[in-house]
Coordinates of C-alpha atoms in Angstrom, one line a residue:
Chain A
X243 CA 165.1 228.1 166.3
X244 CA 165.3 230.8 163.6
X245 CA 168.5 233.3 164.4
X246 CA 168.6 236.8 163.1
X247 CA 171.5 239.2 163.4
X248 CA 171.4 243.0 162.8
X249 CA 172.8 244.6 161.2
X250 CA 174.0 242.5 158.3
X251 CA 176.6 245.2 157.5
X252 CA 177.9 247.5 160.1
X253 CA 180.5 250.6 159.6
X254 CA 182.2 252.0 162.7
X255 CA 185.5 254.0 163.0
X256 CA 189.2 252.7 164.5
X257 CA 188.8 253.8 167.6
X258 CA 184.5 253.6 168.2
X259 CA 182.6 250.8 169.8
X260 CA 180.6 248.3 167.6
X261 CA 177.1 246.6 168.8
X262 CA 175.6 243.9 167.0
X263 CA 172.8 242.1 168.2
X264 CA 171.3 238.5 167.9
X265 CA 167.8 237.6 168.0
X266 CA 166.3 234.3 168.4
X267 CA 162.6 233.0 167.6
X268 CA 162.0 231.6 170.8
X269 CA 164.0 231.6 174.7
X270 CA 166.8 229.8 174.9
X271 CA 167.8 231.4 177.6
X272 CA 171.9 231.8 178.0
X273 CA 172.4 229.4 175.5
X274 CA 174.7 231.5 173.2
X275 CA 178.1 231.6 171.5
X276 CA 179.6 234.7 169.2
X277 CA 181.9 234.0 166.9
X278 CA 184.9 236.1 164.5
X279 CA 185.2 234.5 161.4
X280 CA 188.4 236.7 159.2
X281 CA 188.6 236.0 155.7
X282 CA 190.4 232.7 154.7
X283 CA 189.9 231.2 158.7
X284 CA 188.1 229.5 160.6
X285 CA 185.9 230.8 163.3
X286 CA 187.1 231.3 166.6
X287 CA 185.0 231.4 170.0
X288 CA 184.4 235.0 171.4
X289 CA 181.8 234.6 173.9
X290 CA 179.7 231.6 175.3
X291 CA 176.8 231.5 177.5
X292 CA 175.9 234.3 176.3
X293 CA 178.3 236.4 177.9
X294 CA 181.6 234.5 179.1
X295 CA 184.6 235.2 177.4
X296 CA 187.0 232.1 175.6
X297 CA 190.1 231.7 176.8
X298 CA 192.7 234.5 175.6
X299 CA 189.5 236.8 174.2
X300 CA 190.4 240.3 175.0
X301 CA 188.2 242.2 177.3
X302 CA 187.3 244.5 174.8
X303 CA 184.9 241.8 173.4
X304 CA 181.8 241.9 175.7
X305 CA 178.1 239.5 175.5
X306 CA 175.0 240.4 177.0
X307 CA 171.9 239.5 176.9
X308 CA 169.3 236.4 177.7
X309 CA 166.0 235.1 176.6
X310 CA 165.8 235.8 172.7
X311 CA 167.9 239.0 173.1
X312 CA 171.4 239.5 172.4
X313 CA 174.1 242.1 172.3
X314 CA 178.3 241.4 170.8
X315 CA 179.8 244.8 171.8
X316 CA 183.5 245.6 170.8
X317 CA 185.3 248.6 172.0
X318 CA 188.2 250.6 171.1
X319 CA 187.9 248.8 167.4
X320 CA 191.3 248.0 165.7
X321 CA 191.5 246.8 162.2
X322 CA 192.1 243.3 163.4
X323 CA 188.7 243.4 164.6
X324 CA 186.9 244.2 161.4
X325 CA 185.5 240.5 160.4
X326 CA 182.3 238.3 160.1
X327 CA 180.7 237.8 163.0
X328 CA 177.6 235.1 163.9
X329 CA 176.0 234.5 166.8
X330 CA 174.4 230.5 167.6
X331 CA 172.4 229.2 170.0
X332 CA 172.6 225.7 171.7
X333 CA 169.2 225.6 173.5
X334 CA 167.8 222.1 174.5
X335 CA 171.4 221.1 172.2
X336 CA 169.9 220.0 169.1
X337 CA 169.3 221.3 165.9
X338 CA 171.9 223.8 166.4
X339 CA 171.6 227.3 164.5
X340 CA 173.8 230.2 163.4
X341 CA 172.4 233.3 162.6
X342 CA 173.4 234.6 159.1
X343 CA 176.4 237.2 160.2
X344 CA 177.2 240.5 160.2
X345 CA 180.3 242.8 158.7
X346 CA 181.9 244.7 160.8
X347 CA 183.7 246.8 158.2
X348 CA 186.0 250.2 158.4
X349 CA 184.2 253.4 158.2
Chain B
X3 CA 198.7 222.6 170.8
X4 CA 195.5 221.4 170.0
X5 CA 195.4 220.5 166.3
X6 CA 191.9 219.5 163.9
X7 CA 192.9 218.8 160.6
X8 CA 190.4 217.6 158.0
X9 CA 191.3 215.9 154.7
X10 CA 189.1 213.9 151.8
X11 CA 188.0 217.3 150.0
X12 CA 187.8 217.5 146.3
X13 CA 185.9 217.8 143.1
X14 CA 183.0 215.5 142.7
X15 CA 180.5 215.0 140.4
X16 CA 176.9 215.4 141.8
X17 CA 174.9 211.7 143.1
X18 CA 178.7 210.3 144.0
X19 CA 179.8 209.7 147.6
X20 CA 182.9 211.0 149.5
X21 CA 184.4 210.6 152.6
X22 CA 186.1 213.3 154.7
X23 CA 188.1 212.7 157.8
X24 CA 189.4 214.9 161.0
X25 CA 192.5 214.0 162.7
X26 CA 192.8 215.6 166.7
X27 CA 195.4 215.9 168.5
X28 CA 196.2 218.1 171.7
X29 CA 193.4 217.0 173.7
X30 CA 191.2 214.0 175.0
X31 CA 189.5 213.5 171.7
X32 CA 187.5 210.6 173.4
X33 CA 186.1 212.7 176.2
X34 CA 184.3 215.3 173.5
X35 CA 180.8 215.4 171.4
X36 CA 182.4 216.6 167.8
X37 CA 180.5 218.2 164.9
X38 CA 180.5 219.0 161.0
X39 CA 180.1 222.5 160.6
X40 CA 179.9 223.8 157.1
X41 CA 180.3 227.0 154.8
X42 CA 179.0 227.5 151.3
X43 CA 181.6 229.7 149.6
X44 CA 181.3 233.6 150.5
X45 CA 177.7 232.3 152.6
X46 CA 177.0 231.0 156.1
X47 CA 178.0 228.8 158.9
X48 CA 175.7 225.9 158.9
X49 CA 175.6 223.2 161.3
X50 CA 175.5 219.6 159.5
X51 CA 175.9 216.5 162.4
X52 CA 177.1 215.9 165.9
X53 CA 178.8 212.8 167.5
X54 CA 178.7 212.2 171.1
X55 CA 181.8 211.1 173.1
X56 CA 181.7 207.4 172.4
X57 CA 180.2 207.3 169.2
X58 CA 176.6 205.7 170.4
X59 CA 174.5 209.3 169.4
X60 CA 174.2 210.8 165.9
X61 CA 171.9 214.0 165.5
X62 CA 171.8 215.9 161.4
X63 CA 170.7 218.6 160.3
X64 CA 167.1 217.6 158.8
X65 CA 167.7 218.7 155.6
X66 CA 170.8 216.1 155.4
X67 CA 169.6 213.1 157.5
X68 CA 169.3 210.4 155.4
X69 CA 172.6 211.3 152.8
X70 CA 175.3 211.8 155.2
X71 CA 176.8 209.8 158.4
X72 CA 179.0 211.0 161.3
X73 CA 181.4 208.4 162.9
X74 CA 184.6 208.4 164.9
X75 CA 187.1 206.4 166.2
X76 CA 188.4 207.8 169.3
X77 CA 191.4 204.9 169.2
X78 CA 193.0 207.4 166.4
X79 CA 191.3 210.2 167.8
X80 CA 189.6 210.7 164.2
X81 CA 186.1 212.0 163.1
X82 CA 184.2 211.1 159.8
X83 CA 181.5 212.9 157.5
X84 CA 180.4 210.1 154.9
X85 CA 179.0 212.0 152.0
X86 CA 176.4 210.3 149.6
X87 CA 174.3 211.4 147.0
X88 CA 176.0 214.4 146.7
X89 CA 174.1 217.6 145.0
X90 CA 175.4 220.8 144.1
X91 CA 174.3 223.2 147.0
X92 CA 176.4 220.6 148.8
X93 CA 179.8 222.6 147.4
X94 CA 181.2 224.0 150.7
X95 CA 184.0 224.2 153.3
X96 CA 183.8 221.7 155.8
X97 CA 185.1 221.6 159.1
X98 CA 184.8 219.7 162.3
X99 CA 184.6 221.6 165.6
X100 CA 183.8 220.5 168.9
X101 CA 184.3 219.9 172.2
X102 CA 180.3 221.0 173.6
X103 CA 177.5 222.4 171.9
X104 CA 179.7 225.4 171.0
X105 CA 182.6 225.4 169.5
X106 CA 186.0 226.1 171.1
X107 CA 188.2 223.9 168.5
X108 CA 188.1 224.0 164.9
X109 CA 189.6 222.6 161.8
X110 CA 191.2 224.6 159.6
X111 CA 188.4 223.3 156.6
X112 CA 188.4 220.9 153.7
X113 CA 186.1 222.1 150.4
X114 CA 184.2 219.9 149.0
X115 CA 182.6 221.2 145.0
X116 CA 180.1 218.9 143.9
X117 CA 180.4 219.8 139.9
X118 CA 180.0 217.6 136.5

């Protein structure tokens, strides 16, 4: 299952909301995780099936979206938000597949 | 806390093997699939293998199957990535992750630069 993110680079204010969005080559129905990768870390779990929230994720951190569509929306962005983020799918489990990430950077 | 820490990483030269290793602790390591996730400097996340609970299920990442091999032993709650035949687009962070077919636990990463 090919994964494609959009943008690859997306500039939004302190303060404004940020959508990205996932795309997947075929359904895998709820079957998706967003991650926030900062520089130097490891990932950490935002979202999971597709739209529940990890444990101690802020509410500001919303996923949406089923089928081969998918939406990451952050409100009320704070510089700690600004990051690498991928989406990846676990449908039918195995191969699994990140898409290829997208900056959130400072406008 | 629940802790992941991987260890083995260094320089290699390319066609030579290397082991790395994942210590858990904080949680029933024995009760979790666990996985090798990996990250080609300033690139990626790119899944690489996947243990199940008790060891009996290995699944790779095509393009791998064949050089590298996932184990554990859940008596020392530890995870395993045995590296062979190492190339140079193999030069990455590596970390293990688990505890479903997402990832709620990670490492904090071991790199791995296959280099003559």
């Amino acid at each position: 299952i090919v994964m494609t993110q959009s943008p690859a680079t997306l500039s939004v204010s302190p303060g404004e909301r940020a959508t990205l969005s996932c795309r997947t080559s075929q359904s895998i129905s709820n079957n998706l995780a967003w991650y926030q990768q900062k520089p130097g870390q490891a990932p950490r779990l935002l979202i999971y099936g597709a739209s529940t929230r990890a444990t101690g994720v802020p509410v500001k951190f919303s996923g949406s979206g089923s089928g081969t569509e998918f939406t990451l929306t952050i409100s009320s962005l704070q510089s700690e938000d600004f990051a690498v983020y991928y989406c990846q799918q676990y449908d039918n489990w195995l191969p699994i597949t990140f898409g290829q990430g997208t900056r959130l950077e400072i406008k | 806390q629940v802790q992941l820490v991987e260890s083995g990483g260094g320089v290699v030269q390319p066609g030579r093997s290397l082991r790395l290793s994942c210590v858990a602790s904080g949680f029933t390591f024995g009760r979790y699939a666990m996985h090798w996730v990996r990250q080609a400097p300033g690139k990626g996340l790119e899944w690489v293998a996947v243990s199940s609970f008790d060891g009996t299920i290995e699944y790779y990442a095509e393009s791998l199957r064949g050089r590298f091999t996932i184990s554990r032993d859940n008596s020392n709650s530890t995870l395993y990535l045995q590296m062979n035949s190492l190339r140079p687009d193999d030069t990455a962070f590596y970390y293990c992750a688990g505890r479903a077919y997402y990832f709620d636990y990670w490492g904090q990463g071991t790199l791995v630069t296959v280099s003559s």
